[in-house]
Amino acid sequence: MSSFQRKEISLTQVNQLKILRRITITQAVCNKTAIGLAGEMRCNFPAFNGNRLNLEKHVLKSLAENENFNDFITYIRNPRRQTEAFIKAEVEKYIFIDHRDKTVNILKKNVDDVNSLMSQALSTATQNVQSQGGDIKMWLKEFSKIKKRLDSIIEQTSSLSLGKLKESRLKPDEILIDQLCKCCWVTCPFCAAVCTNTIEGHSPDDHSVPFHRLSGIKGWHNRGTVEFSVNFCTTNVASDGRFYPHHNSEKSVPYKLYRTAGPEYANWRIIPDESKLAYWKWFVCRFQNQLEGYYKYKFQGRGEIPSEWKKIPKDEAIKSLDEMC
Ligand SMILES: [Zn+2]
Ligand SMILES: [Zn+2]
């Protein structure tokens, strides 16, 4: 080997080590921890370890438990945003409260792993320089720099706390949002129920959902009155009634021909049935005043809430969600 070649080899190695020095080890540890925690929650956490409907069920359950009207409205108007907020909150609770000790241990283990990888890389590099006859003087200079850096990294990472995870580029909640929210989010034009297809942008025909709701929760009312509509859309589509597709529509359309009412209606498959989740009956009773204030319509006249709905207790409403999946 000529001396020229030897010098080339050692320069390449020195450059590699310079790059290695620039890697933020703290970040590597945090990324590894974030991926690990997301994976663990995907397997063990009940809201995240099932299918799409299972996640929806847990979102609705938490909405009922918290009884926050604004969150319900966010969910009705922008279900994806509320679902993402739910995932964020659950991850935060899991990592920083309920499983804090476990998370700290995972973080510690990843610190040890990364530190031992670094030491190993350093010793392999040293061996390579020696066996390939690199420029020992230059190497020693680099080595002492790296050694100092390694010591400071070990010091830094040993004091690494859970708080650093929040600054990490990869975050467990974002990994989970990425995995769980890549699906269809089109909502029913009558009741705002979210299509349950797991494929984002699936064949445009036939968005569908196993349970529809009463259309009043999306603000539907009887034209020319302030009366909310308390009918479920699955009942309406079997009726001889008619509806105005938009606020300013002049012509009404028979419910039975709802698909002809415009593009947002055309792609929904709404099968007539009498299934009515107790959950939504409870919801309109619990938030009657807030809904009236929000939409400026009334649950009166044809929009009167059936009296038997008012007898549904919250736990029964939450239990009815089990019918979803
Ligand atoms: Zn519907
Ligand atoms: Zn869909």
XYZ file of C-alpha atoms and ligand atoms in Angstrom, residues 188-193 209 211-213 233-234 268 270, ligand 1:
15
model
C -72.389 11.907 6.975
C -74.089 15.004 5.499
C -77.092 14.433 7.780
C -75.671 13.430 11.143
C -71.883 13.996 10.959
C -71.091 10.334 11.751
C -70.847 3.839 9.212
C -74.486 3.715 13.470
C -75.947 7.034 12.382
C -77.277 9.709 14.736
C -80.991 9.678 9.284
C -81.432 5.914 8.992
C -72.948 7.825 1.173
C -77.181 4.954 4.323
Zn -76.027 9.904 9.104
